């Protein structure tokens, strides 16, 4: 067996070290991300009262209802938490104010839920400028959607629906109610935090 000079062994060792160093960095980074991810899961707040749709008579509709109810609970608490003087707050001139976002959420809730029910959106009062008027309008919209979801069954999820001209099924539209709520709840959280307020509410 041939012996390698010490300098050759050092060269090989250095080469291996250079090759493996990037992989070591990657492994360390992945390990750190995993630790942070697991820590985040451990800190996640999931209410023990979270409903379980598995045994519900209409488990698919119940699943959609849980997600929608959770988001609407968060939105309602955000709307209550923001002081009336801040309902006109907007981070930049190009975006909706806090009050306009809440009103928009209510508008779309009425539109989508009435679509699923197969009727025109309910007639509502005109301009809403005060916090009291906007919150009442939001409660009315969420209450209307509650009635639509509670009266729905899994057997009709694949019934034909129309999403602003896009031919789809009613499950798609019911999903979009919660999806739209979640989209704008993200806006409301940002507005609250920019004003030193802590968002709260929801099962998760």
mmCIF file of C-alpha atoms in Angstrom, residues 51-175:
data_model
loop_
_atom_site.group_PDB
_atom_site.id
_atom_site.type_symbol
_atom_site.label_atom_id
_atom_site.label_comp_id
_atom_site.label_asym_id
_atom_site.label_seq_id
_atom_site.Cartn_x
_atom_site.Cartn_y
_atom_site.Cartn_z
ATOM 1 C CA UNK A 51 -65.783 22.118 16.715
ATOM 2 C CA UNK A 52 -65.120 18.758 15.104
ATOM 3 C CA UNK A 53 -67.021 18.304 11.817
ATOM 4 C CA UNK A 54 -66.349 14.588 11.457
ATOM 5 C CA UNK A 55 -69.559 13.438 13.141
ATOM 6 C CA UNK A 56 -71.744 16.279 11.822
ATOM 7 C CA UNK A 57 -74.734 15.368 9.618
ATOM 8 C CA UNK A 58 -73.114 17.357 6.785
ATOM 9 C CA UNK A 59 -69.384 17.150 7.539
ATOM 10 C CA UNK A 60 -68.175 18.984 4.430
ATOM 11 C CA UNK A 61 -70.518 21.933 4.906
ATOM 12 C CA UNK A 62 -69.672 21.886 8.624
ATOM 13 C CA UNK A 63 -65.957 22.117 7.777
ATOM 14 C CA UNK A 64 -66.550 25.185 5.601
ATOM 15 C CA UNK A 65 -68.731 26.662 8.343
ATOM 16 C CA UNK A 66 -66.022 26.255 10.998
ATOM 17 C CA UNK A 67 -63.448 28.088 8.896
ATOM 18 C CA UNK A 68 -65.871 30.876 7.968
ATOM 19 C CA UNK A 69 -67.127 31.286 11.540
ATOM 20 C CA UNK A 70 -63.579 31.468 12.852
ATOM 21 C CA UNK A 71 -62.617 34.218 10.410
ATOM 22 C CA UNK A 72 -65.811 36.176 10.995
ATOM 23 C CA UNK A 73 -65.324 36.002 14.752
ATOM 24 C CA UNK A 74 -61.848 37.508 14.275
ATOM 25 C CA UNK A 75 -63.178 40.213 11.955
ATOM 26 C CA UNK A 76 -66.013 41.154 14.298
ATOM 27 C CA UNK A 77 -63.626 41.482 17.235
ATOM 28 C CA UNK A 78 -61.271 43.575 15.105
ATOM 29 C CA UNK A 79 -64.154 45.853 14.128
ATOM 30 C CA UNK A 80 -65.130 46.250 17.789
ATOM 31 C CA UNK A 81 -61.526 46.868 18.893
ATOM 32 C CA UNK A 82 -60.756 49.739 16.525
ATOM 33 C CA UNK A 83 -61.826 53.101 18.003
ATOM 34 C CA UNK A 84 -64.348 55.066 15.958
ATOM 35 C CA UNK A 85 -61.814 57.862 15.415
ATOM 36 C CA UNK A 86 -59.600 55.321 13.609
ATOM 37 C CA UNK A 87 -62.262 53.963 11.232
ATOM 38 C CA UNK A 88 -61.038 56.487 8.665
ATOM 39 C CA UNK A 89 -57.415 55.366 9.137
ATOM 40 C CA UNK A 90 -55.551 54.187 6.035
ATOM 41 C CA UNK A 91 -51.771 53.524 5.913
ATOM 42 C CA UNK A 92 -51.476 55.162 2.476
ATOM 43 C CA UNK A 93 -53.851 57.138 0.291
ATOM 44 C CA UNK A 94 -54.066 54.305 -2.254
ATOM 45 C CA UNK A 95 -55.759 51.745 0.012
ATOM 46 C CA UNK A 96 -59.131 51.422 1.709
ATOM 47 C CA UNK A 97 -59.650 52.846 5.175
ATOM 48 C CA UNK A 98 -60.355 50.481 8.064
ATOM 49 C CA UNK A 99 -64.063 51.279 7.881
ATOM 50 C CA UNK A 100 -64.110 50.759 4.105
ATOM 51 C CA UNK A 101 -62.542 47.302 4.468
ATOM 52 C CA UNK A 102 -65.106 46.244 7.063
ATOM 53 C CA UNK A 103 -67.923 47.540 4.841
ATOM 54 C CA UNK A 104 -66.444 45.719 1.830
ATOM 55 C CA UNK A 105 -66.301 42.441 3.782
ATOM 56 C CA UNK A 106 -69.988 42.840 4.619
ATOM 57 C CA UNK A 107 -70.873 43.727 1.002
ATOM 58 C CA UNK A 108 -69.189 40.615 -0.399
ATOM 59 C CA UNK A 109 -70.653 38.391 2.324
ATOM 60 C CA UNK A 110 -74.137 39.459 1.270
ATOM 61 C CA UNK A 111 -73.345 38.975 -2.425
ATOM 62 C CA UNK A 112 -71.785 35.508 -2.108
ATOM 63 C CA UNK A 113 -74.220 34.103 0.447
ATOM 64 C CA UNK A 114 -77.273 35.335 -1.462
ATOM 65 C CA UNK A 115 -75.776 33.751 -4.586
ATOM 66 C CA UNK A 116 -75.634 30.383 -2.821
ATOM 67 C CA UNK A 117 -79.189 30.850 -1.581
ATOM 68 C CA UNK A 118 -80.368 31.690 -5.080
ATOM 69 C CA UNK A 119 -81.770 35.134 -4.367
ATOM 70 C CA UNK A 120 -80.825 38.785 -4.810
ATOM 71 C CA UNK A 121 -78.751 40.349 -2.009
ATOM 72 C CA UNK A 122 -81.022 41.748 0.726
ATOM 73 C CA UNK A 123 -81.795 45.446 0.520
ATOM 74 C CA UNK A 124 -79.712 47.378 3.045
ATOM 75 C CA UNK A 125 -79.450 50.967 4.204
ATOM 76 C CA UNK A 126 -77.414 53.415 2.156
ATOM 77 C CA UNK A 127 -74.218 55.138 3.250
ATOM 78 C CA UNK A 128 -72.592 53.901 6.447
ATOM 79 C CA UNK A 129 -70.154 56.349 7.978
ATOM 80 C CA UNK A 130 -70.065 55.818 11.753
ATOM 81 C CA UNK A 131 -68.552 52.830 13.523
ATOM 82 C CA UNK A 132 -71.968 51.929 14.909
ATOM 83 C CA UNK A 133 -73.528 51.814 11.423
ATOM 84 C CA UNK A 134 -70.647 49.842 9.904
ATOM 85 C CA UNK A 135 -70.525 47.266 12.719
ATOM 86 C CA UNK A 136 -74.317 46.812 12.548
ATOM 87 C CA UNK A 137 -74.044 46.266 8.796
ATOM 88 C CA UNK A 138 -71.274 43.704 9.314
ATOM 89 C CA UNK A 139 -73.319 41.843 11.940
ATOM 90 C CA UNK A 140 -76.281 41.770 9.564
ATOM 91 C CA UNK A 141 -74.173 40.307 6.762
ATOM 92 C CA UNK A 142 -72.605 37.664 8.989
ATOM 93 C CA UNK A 143 -76.006 36.750 10.408
ATOM 94 C CA UNK A 144 -77.411 36.381 6.901
ATOM 95 C CA UNK A 145 -74.538 34.046 5.960
ATOM 96 C CA UNK A 146 -75.107 32.045 9.154
ATOM 97 C CA UNK A 147 -78.608 31.270 7.921
ATOM 98 C CA UNK A 148 -77.350 30.257 4.478
ATOM 99 C CA UNK A 149 -74.697 27.880 5.823
ATOM 100 C CA UNK A 150 -76.938 26.333 8.478
ATOM 101 C CA UNK A 151 -79.568 25.616 5.854
ATOM 102 C CA UNK A 152 -77.130 23.979 3.429
ATOM 103 C CA UNK A 153 -76.344 20.288 3.013
ATOM 104 C CA UNK A 154 -73.469 18.327 1.505
ATOM 105 C CA UNK A 155 -75.835 16.895 -1.095
ATOM 106 C CA UNK A 156 -76.035 20.330 -2.744
ATOM 107 C CA UNK A 157 -72.347 21.297 -2.677
ATOM 108 C CA UNK A 158 -71.961 20.357 -6.323
ATOM 109 C CA UNK A 159 -75.083 22.236 -7.438
ATOM 110 C CA UNK A 160 -74.354 24.713 -10.189
ATOM 111 C CA UNK A 161 -73.275 28.182 -9.157
ATOM 112 C CA UNK A 162 -72.193 31.410 -10.806
ATOM 113 C CA UNK A 163 -69.156 33.276 -9.482
ATOM 114 C CA UNK A 164 -69.295 36.618 -11.303
ATOM 115 C CA UNK A 165 -69.820 34.858 -14.634
ATOM 116 C CA UNK A 166 -67.550 31.915 -13.852
ATOM 117 C CA UNK A 167 -69.582 28.711 -13.976
ATOM 118 C CA UNK A 168 -68.743 26.633 -10.937
ATOM 119 C CA UNK A 169 -70.430 24.813 -8.061
ATOM 120 C CA UNK A 170 -71.811 26.115 -4.781
ATOM 121 C CA UNK A 171 -68.988 24.594 -2.758
ATOM 122 C CA UNK A 172 -66.595 26.931 -4.565
ATOM 123 C CA UNK A 173 -68.703 29.947 -3.641
ATOM 124 C CA UNK A 174 -69.108 28.843 -0.012
ATOM 125 C CA UNK A 175 -65.334 28.403 0.162
#
